Short mmCIF file of C-alpha atoms in Angstrom, two decimals:
data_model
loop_
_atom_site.label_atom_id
_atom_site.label_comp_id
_atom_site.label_asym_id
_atom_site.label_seq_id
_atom_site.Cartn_x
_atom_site.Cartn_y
_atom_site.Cartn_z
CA UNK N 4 68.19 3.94 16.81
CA UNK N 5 71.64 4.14 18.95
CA UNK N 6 72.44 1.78 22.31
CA UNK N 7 71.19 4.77 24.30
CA UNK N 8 67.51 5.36 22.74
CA UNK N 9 66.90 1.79 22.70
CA UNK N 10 67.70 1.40 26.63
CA UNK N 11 65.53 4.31 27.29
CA UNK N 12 62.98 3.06 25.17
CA UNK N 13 63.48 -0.57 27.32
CA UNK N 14 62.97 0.79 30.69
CA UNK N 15 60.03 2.98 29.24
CA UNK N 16 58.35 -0.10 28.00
CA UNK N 17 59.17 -2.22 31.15
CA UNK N 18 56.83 -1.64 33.54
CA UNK N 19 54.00 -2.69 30.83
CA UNK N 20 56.20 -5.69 29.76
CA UNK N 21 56.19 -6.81 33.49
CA UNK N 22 52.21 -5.94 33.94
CA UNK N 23 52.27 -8.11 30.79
CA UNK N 24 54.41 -10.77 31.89
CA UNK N 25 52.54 -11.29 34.92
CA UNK N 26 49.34 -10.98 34.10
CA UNK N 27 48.87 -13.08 30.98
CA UNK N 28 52.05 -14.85 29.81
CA UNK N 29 52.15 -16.62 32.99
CA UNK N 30 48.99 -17.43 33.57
CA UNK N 31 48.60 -18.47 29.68
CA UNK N 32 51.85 -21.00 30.24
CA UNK N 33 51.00 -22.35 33.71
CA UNK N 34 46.98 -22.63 32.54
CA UNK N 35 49.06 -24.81 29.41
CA UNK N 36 51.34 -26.69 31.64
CA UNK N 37 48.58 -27.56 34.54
CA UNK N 38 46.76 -29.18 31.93
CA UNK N 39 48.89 -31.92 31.38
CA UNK N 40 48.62 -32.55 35.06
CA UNK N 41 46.34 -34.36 37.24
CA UNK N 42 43.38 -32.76 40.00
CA UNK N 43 46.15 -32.24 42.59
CA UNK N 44 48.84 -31.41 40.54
CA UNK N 45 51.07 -34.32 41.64
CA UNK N 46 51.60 -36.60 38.25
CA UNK N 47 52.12 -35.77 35.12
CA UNK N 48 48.76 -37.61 33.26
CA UNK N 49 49.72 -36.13 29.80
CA UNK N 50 46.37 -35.16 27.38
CA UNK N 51 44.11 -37.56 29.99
CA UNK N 52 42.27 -33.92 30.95
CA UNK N 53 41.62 -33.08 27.08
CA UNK N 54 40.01 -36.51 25.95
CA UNK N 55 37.79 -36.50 29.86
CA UNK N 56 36.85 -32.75 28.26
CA UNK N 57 35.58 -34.33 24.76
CA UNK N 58 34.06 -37.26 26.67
CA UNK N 59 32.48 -36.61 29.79
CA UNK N 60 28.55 -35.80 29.66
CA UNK N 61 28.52 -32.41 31.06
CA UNK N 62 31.90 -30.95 29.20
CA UNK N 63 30.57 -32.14 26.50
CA UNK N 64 26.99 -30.79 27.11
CA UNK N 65 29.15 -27.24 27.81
CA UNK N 66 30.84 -27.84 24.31
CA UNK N 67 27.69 -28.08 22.40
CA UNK N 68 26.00 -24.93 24.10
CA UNK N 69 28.76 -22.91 23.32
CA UNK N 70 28.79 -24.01 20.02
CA UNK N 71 24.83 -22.63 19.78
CA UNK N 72 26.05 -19.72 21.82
CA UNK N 73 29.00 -18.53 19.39
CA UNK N 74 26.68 -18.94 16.68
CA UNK N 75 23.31 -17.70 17.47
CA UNK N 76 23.99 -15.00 19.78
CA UNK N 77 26.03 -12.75 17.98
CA UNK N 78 24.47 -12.94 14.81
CA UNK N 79 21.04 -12.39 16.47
CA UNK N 80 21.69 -9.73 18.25
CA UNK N 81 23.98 -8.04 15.34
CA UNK N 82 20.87 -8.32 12.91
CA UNK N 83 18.77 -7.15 15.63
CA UNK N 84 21.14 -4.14 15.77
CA UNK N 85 21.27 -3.45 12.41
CA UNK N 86 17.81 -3.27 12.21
CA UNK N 87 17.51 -1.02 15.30
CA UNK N 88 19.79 1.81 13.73
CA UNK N 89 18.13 1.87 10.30
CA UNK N 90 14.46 2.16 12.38
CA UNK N 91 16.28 4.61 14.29
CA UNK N 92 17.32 6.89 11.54
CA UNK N 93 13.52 6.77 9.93
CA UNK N 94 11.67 7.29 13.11
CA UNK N 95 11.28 11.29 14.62
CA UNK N 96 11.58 9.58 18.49
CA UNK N 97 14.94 7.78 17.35
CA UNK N 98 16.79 9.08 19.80
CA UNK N 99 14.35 8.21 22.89
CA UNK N 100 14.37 4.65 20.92
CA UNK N 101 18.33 4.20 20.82
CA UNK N 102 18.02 5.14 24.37
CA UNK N 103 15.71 2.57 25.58
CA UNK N 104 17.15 -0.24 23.41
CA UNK N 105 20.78 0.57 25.04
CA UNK N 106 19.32 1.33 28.68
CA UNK N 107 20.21 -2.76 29.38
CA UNK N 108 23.74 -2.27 28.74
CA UNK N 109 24.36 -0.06 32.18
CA UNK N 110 22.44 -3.36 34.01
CA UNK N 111 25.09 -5.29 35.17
CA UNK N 112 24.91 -9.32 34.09
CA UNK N 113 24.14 -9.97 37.92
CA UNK N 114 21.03 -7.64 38.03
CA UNK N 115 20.04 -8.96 34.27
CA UNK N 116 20.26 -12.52 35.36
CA UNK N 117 18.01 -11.77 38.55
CA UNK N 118 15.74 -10.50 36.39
CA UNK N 119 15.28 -12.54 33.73
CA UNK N 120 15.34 -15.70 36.47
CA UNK N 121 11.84 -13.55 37.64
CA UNK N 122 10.87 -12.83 33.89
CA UNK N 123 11.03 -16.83 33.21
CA UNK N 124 9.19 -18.00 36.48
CA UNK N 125 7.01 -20.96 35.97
CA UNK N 126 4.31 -19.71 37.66
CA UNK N 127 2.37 -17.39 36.16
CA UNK N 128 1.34 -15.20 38.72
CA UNK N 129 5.35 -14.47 38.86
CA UNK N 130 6.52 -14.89 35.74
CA UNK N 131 5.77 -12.01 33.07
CA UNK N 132 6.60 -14.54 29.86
CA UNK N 133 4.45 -17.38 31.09
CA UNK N 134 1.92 -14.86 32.28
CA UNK N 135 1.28 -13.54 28.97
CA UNK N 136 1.51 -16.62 27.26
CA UNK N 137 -1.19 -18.73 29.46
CA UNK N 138 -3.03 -15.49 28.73
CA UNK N 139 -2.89 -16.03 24.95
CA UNK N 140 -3.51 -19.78 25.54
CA UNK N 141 -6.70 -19.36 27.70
CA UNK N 142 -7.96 -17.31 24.59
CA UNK N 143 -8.36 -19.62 22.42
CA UNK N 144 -8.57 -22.61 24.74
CA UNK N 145 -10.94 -22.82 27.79
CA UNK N 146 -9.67 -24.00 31.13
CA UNK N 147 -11.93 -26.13 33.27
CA UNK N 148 -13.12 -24.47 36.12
CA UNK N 149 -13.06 -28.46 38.32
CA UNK N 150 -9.51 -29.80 37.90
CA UNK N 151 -9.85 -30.99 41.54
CA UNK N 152 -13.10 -32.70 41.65
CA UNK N 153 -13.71 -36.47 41.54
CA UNK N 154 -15.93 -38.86 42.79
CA UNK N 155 -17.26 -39.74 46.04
CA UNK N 156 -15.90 -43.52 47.24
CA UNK N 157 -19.33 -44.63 47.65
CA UNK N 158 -20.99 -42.68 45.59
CA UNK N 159 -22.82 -43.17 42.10
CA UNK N 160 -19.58 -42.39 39.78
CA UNK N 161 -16.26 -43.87 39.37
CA UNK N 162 -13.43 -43.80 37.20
CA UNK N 163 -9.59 -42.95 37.22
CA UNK N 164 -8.24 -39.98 38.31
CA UNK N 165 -8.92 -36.98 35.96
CA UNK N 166 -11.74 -38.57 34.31
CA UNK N 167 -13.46 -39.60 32.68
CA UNK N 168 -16.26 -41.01 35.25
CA UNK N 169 -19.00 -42.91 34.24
CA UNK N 170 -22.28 -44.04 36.35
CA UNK N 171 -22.23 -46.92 37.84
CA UNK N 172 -25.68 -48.19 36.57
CA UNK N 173 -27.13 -47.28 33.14
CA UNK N 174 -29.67 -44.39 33.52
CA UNK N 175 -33.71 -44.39 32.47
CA UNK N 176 -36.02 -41.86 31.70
CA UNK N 177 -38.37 -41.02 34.34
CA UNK N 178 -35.87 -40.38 37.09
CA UNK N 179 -33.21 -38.44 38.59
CA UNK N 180 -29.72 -38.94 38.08
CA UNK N 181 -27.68 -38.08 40.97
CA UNK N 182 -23.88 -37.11 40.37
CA UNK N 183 -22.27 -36.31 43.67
CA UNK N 184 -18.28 -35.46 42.91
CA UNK N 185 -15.92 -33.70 45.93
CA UNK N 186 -12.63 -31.84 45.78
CA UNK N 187 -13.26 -28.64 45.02
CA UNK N 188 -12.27 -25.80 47.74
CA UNK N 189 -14.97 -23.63 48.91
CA UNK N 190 -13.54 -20.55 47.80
CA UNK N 191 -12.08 -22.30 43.88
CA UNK N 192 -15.61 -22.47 43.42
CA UNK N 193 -16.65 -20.26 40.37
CA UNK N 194 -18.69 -17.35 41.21
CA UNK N 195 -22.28 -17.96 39.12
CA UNK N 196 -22.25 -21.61 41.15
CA UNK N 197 -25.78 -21.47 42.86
CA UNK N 198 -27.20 -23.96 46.20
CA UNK N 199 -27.89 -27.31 44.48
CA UNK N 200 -31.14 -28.35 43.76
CA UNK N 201 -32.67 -32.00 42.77
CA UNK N 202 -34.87 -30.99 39.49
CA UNK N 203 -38.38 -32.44 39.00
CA UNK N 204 -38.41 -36.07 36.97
CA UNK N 205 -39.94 -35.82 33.36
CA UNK N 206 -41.44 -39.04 32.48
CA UNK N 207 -39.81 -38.84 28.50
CA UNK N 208 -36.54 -37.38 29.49
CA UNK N 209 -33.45 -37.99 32.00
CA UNK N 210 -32.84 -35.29 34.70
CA UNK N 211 -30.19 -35.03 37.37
CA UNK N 212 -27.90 -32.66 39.30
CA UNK N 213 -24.12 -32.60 39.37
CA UNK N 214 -23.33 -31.18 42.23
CA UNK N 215 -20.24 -30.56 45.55
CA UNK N 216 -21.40 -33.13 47.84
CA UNK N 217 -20.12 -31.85 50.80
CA UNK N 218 -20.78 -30.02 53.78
CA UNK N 219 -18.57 -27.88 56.15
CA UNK N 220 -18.45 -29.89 59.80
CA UNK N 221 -18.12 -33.23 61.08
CA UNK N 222 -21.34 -35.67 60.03
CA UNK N 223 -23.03 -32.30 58.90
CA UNK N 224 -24.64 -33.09 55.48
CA UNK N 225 -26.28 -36.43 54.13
CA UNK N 226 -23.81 -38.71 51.54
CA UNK N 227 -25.31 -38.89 48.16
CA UNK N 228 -27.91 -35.92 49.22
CA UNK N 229 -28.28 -32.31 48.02
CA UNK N 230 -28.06 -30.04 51.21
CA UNK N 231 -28.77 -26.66 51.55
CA UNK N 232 -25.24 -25.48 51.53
CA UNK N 233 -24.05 -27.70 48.67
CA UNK N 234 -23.56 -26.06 45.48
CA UNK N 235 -23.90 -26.93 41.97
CA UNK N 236 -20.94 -27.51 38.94
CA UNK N 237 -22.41 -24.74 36.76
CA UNK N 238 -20.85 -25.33 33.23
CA UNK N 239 -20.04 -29.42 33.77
CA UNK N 240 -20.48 -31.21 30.73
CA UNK N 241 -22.42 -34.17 30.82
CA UNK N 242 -22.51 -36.94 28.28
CA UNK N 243 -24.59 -40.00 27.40
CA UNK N 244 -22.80 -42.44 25.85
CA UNK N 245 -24.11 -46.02 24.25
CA UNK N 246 -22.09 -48.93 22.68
CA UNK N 247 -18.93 -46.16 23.21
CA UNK N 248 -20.71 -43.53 21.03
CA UNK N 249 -22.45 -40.23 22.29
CA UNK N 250 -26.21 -39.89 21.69
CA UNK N 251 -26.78 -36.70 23.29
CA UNK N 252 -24.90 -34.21 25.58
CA UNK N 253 -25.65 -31.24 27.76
CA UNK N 254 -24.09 -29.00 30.39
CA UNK N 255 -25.42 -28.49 33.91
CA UNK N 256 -26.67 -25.41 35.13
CA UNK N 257 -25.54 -22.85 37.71
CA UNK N 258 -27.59 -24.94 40.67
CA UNK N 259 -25.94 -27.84 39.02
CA UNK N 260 -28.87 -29.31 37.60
CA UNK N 261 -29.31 -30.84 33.78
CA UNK N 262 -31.52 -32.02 31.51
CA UNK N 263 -31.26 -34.82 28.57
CA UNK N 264 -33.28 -36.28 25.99
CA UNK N 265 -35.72 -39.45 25.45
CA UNK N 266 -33.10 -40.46 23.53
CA UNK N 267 -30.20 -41.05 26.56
CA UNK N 268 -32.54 -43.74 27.89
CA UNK N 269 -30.66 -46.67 28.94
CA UNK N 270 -27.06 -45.56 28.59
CA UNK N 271 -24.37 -44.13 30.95
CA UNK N 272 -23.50 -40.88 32.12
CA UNK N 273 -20.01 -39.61 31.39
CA UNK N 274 -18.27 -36.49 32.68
CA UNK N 275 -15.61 -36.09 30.13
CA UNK N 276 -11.74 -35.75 31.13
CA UNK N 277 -11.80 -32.07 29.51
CA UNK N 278 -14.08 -31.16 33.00
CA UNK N 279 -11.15 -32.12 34.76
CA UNK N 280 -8.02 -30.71 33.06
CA UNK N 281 -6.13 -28.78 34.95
CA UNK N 282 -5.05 -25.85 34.07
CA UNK N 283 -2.50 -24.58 31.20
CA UNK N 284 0.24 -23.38 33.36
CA UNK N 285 2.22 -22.15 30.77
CA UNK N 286 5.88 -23.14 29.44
CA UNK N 287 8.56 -24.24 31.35
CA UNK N 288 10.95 -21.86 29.83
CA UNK N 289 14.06 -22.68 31.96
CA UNK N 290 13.46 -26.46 31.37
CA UNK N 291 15.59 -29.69 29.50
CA UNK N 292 13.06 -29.71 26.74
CA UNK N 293 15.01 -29.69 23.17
CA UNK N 294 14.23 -27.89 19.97
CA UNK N 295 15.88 -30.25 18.07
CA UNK N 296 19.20 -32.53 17.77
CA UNK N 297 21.85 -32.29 14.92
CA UNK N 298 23.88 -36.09 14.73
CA UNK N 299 27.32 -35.55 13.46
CA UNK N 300 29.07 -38.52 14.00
CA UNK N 301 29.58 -39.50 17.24
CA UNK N 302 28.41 -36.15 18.52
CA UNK N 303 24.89 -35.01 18.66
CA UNK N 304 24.38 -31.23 18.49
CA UNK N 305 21.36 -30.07 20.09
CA UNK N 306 19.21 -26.60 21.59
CA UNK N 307 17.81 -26.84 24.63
CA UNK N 308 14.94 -24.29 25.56
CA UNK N 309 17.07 -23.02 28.53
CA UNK N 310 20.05 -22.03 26.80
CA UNK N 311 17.61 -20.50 23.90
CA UNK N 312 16.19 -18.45 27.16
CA UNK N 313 19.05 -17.54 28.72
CA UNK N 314 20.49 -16.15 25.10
CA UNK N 315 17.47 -14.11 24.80
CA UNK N 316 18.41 -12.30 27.78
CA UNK N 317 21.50 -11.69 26.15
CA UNK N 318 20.43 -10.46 23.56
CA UNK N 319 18.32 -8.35 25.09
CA UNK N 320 21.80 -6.78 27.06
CA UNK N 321 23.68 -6.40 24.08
CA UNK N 322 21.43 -5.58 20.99
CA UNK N 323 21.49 -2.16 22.60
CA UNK N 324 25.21 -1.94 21.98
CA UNK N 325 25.40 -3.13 18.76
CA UNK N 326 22.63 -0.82 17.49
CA UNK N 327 24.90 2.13 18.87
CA UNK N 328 28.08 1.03 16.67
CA UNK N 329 26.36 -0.13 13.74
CA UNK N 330 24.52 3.51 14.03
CA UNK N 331 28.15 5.04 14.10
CA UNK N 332 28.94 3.16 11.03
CA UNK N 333 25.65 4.46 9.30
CA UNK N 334 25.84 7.93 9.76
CA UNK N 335 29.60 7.73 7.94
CA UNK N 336 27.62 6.13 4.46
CA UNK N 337 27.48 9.15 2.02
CA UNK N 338 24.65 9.84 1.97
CA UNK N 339 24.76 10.57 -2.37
CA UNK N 340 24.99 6.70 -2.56
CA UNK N 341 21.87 6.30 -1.19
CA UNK N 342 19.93 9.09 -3.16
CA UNK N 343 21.54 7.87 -6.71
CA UNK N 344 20.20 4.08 -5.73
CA UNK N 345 17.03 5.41 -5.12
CA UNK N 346 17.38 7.73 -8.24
CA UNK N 347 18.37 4.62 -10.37
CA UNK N 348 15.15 3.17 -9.23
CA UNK N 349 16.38 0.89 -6.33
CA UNK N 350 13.34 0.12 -3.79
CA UNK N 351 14.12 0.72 -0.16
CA UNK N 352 15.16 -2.57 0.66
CA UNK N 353 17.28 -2.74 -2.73
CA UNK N 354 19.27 0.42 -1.11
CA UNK N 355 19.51 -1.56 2.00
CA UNK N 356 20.57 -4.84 1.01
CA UNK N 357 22.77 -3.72 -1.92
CA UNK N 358 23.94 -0.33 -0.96
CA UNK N 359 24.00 -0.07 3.06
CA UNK N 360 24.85 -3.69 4.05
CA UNK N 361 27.66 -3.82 1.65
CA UNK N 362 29.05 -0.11 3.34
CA UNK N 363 28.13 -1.28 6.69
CA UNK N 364 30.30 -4.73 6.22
CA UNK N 365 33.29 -3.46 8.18
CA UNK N 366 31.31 -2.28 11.33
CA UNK N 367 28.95 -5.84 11.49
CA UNK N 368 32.60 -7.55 11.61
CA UNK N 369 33.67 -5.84 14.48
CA UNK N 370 30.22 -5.75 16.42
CA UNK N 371 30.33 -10.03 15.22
CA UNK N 372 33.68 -10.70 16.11
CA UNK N 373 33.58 -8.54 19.32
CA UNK N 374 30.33 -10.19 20.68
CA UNK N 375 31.23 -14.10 19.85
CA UNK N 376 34.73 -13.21 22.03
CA UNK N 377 32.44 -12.33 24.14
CA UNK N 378 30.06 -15.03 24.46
CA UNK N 379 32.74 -17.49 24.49
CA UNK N 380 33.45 -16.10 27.93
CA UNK N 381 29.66 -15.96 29.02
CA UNK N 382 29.37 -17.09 32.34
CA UNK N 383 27.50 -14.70 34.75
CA UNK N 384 23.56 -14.64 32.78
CA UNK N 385 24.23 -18.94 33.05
CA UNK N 386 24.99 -19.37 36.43
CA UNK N 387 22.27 -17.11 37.98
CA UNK N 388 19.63 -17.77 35.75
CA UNK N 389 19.34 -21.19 35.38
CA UNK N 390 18.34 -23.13 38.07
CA UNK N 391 19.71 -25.98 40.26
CA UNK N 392 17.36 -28.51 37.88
CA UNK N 393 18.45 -27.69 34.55
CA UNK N 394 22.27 -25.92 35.22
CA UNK N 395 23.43 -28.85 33.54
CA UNK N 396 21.60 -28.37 30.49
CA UNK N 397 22.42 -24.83 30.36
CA UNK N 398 25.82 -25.30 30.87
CA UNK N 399 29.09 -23.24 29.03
CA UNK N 400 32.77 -23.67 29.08
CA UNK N 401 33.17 -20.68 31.44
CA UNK N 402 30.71 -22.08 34.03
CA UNK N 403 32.57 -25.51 33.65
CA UNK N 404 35.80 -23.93 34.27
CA UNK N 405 34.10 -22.55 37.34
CA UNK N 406 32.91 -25.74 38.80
CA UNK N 407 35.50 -27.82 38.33
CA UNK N 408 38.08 -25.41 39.73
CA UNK N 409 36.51 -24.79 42.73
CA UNK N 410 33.09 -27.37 43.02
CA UNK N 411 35.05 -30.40 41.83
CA UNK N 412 38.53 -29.00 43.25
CA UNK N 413 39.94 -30.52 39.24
CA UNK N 414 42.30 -27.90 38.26
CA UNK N 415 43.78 -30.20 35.78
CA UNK N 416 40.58 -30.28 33.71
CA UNK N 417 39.73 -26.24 34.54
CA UNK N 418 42.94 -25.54 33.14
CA UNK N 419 42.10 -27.68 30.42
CA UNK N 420 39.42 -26.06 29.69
CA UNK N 421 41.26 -22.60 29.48
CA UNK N 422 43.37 -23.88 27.08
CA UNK N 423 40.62 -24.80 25.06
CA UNK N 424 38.95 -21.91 25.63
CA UNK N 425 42.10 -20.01 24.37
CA UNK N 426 42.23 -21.64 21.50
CA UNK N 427 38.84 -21.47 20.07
CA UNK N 428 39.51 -17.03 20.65
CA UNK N 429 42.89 -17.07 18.96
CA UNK N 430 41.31 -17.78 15.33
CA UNK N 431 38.65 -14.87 16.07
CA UNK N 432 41.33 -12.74 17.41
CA UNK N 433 43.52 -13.35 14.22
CA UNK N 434 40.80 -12.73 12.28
CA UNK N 435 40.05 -9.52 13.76
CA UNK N 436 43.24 -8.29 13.41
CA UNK N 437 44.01 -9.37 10.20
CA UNK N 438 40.54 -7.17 8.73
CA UNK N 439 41.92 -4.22 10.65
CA UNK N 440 45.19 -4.54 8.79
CA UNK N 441 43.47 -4.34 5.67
CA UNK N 442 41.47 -1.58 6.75
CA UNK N 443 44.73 0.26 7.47
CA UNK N 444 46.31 -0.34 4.06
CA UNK N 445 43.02 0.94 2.38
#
């Protein structure tokens, strides 16, 4: 090339080598130089930001969930796109399936997050996970219908709160057991509850009524004494226990009234802590709670249940486009391959595990390696969707940057963290480009 084609070539190349310069040479070697400096930039502190990064609780905490992030993430939601374009290619509505699965991917990470932060509400007349999940629960395990109700202060039960309460006196046969409790709100009561009743004494057995003892308006009502207003606990379970065991056990009716045997003479009357429970409100899904904890060393590696939430919303985002490439990659395979497995006998998932994966092997790198770039840089899902209460927990290297930047005003350690950051992409970078280099010679 002569002196005069290379100088053309220069200024051709120049405005890109500025754009270049400028936007990430620079910032690379100021992020790298920063570093070594301290919050305000005033004294050189040397690699004091990189060991506070290794050592300080919630760098470290960001550490470890990127760690789970970079591995769980990508590989999740690469299987689950694999999966999605085989199904795809089997099914006659694959193409209204592709286009549901990839519909997230035109959400942007800000609406995602607000609606995932919705999905995961705690409460379950808000949140669409916990509301299906308390609705699996209560199933196969009943709520009680009293969590509210205790005891009168001067009445003929006591015990701690949320049971169980016990009579104060033994019981006999012959006579009626009163069981006045309070606490429940007129309209909490449940619907078959009936006006309260005092039953008629049976010599041989033990009769009573468990009942609301109380009565809208000041002094209206009598303590201790069914009024016509006052309605029974239909469904409370009553027990009659001796020496600490159960002899016999019934439930009251919808007037609140029950009956038990000869056989409860002389014990006490229990209402069990299971009338009392309250009710399964579900899981708290954006919560500290961990899985499980990994020690290595002097590090322990753990999964919270918010960052395991806050991936699945990822996932959800970006299975979508790793179906679409992975499909890309499918329709290439020859498609003779495939018949002469199957002709050779191969069972379907022979063909797919010997014959497509294998093909497919170039395409899952690049959907891998392009998504754990990615979540290395995850940010926006984090910060939205975890809450004030558990943003520590759920925190990332990206969000750290963030705060200490601008929160803590520590550009030192945010630059820090860049570098680090920089580093940890470079071998996945490398890697990438070093599999398209051999594609190229192939």
């Amino acid at each position: 090339m002569t002196g005069t084609r290379r100088t053309v070539a220069f200024f051709f190349l120049l405005p890109a080598l500025i754009l270049l310069g400028a936007l990430v040479v620079y910032p690379i070697g100021y992020s790298v130089v920063r570093s070594f400096f301290n919050a305000s930039g005033n004294s050189f502190i040397g690699f004091d930001n990189y060991e506070t990064l290794f050592t300080r609780a919630d760098t470290k905490a960001a550490i470890n969930n990127n760690v789970w992030w970079v591995v769980l993430a990508p590989t999740v939601a690469t299987a689950l796109g694999l999966i999605f374009a085989v199904l795809t290619e089997r099914i006659r509505w694959g193409t209204a399936f592709k286009l549901i699965v990839f519909m997230p991917m035109a959400i942007s990470m800000l609406a995602a997050g607000i609606i995932f932060r919705l999905v995961y509400d705690q409460d379950p007349e808000k949140g669409a996970v916990n509301a299906a999940w308390v609705s699996i629960h209560d199933t196969f395990a009943d709520s009680s219908t009293f969590p509210k109700a205790h005891p009168r202060p001067n009445g003929t039960v006591s015990g701690k709160t949320g049971g169980p309460y016990l009579t104060k006196e033994p019981v006999k046969a012959g006579t009626n057991v009163m069981l006045p409790l309070v606490g429940v709100a007129a309209d909490q009561m449940p619907d078959g509850a009936k006006p309260a009743k005092q039953p008629t004494a049976d010599p041989s057995k033990i009769t009573g009524t468990v009942w609301q003892d109380f009565t809208l308006g000041k002094g209206a009502g009598g303590v201790n004494k069914v009024d016509a207003t006052e309605l029974g606990y239909p469904g409370m379970r009553i027990e009659a226990v001796k020496d600490g065991k159960v002899v016999a056990s019934t439930t009251a009716a919808a007037d609140g009234t029950f009956t038990l045997p000869a056989s409860a003479d002389g014990s006490e009357l229990r209402l069990p802590a299971a009338n009392f429970k309250e009710p399964y409100n579900g899981v708290e899904w954006l919560g500290d709670k961990k899985f499980f904890t990994i020690h290595l060393g002097g590090f322990d590696l753990y999964l919270n249940i918010v960052t395991t939430s806050i991936m699945v919303a990822y996932i959800w985002m970006w299975a979508g486009f790793a179906m679409v490439l992975i499909g890309a990659g499918l329709a290439s395979i020859p498609r003779e391959l495939l018949e002469a497995a199957r002709v050779d006998g191969a069972s379907e998932w022979q063909v797919f595990r010997r014959v497509t994966v294998p093909l497919l092997a170039p395409v899952l790198a690049v959907v891998l390696v392009t998504l754990m770039i990615n979540v290395l840089k995850i940010f926006d899902l984090v910060y939205i969707i975890a809450p004030g209460s558990s943003q520590d927990d759920a925190n990332v290297l990206a969000l750290q940057l963030y705060l200490s930047a601008f929160n803590e005003g520590d550009v030192g350690l945010a630059s820090a963290i860049a570098v680090l950051l920089l580093l940890l992409v470079i071998p996945v970078i490398w890697f990438n480009l070093r599999r398209l280099r051999q594609e190229e010679r192939r």
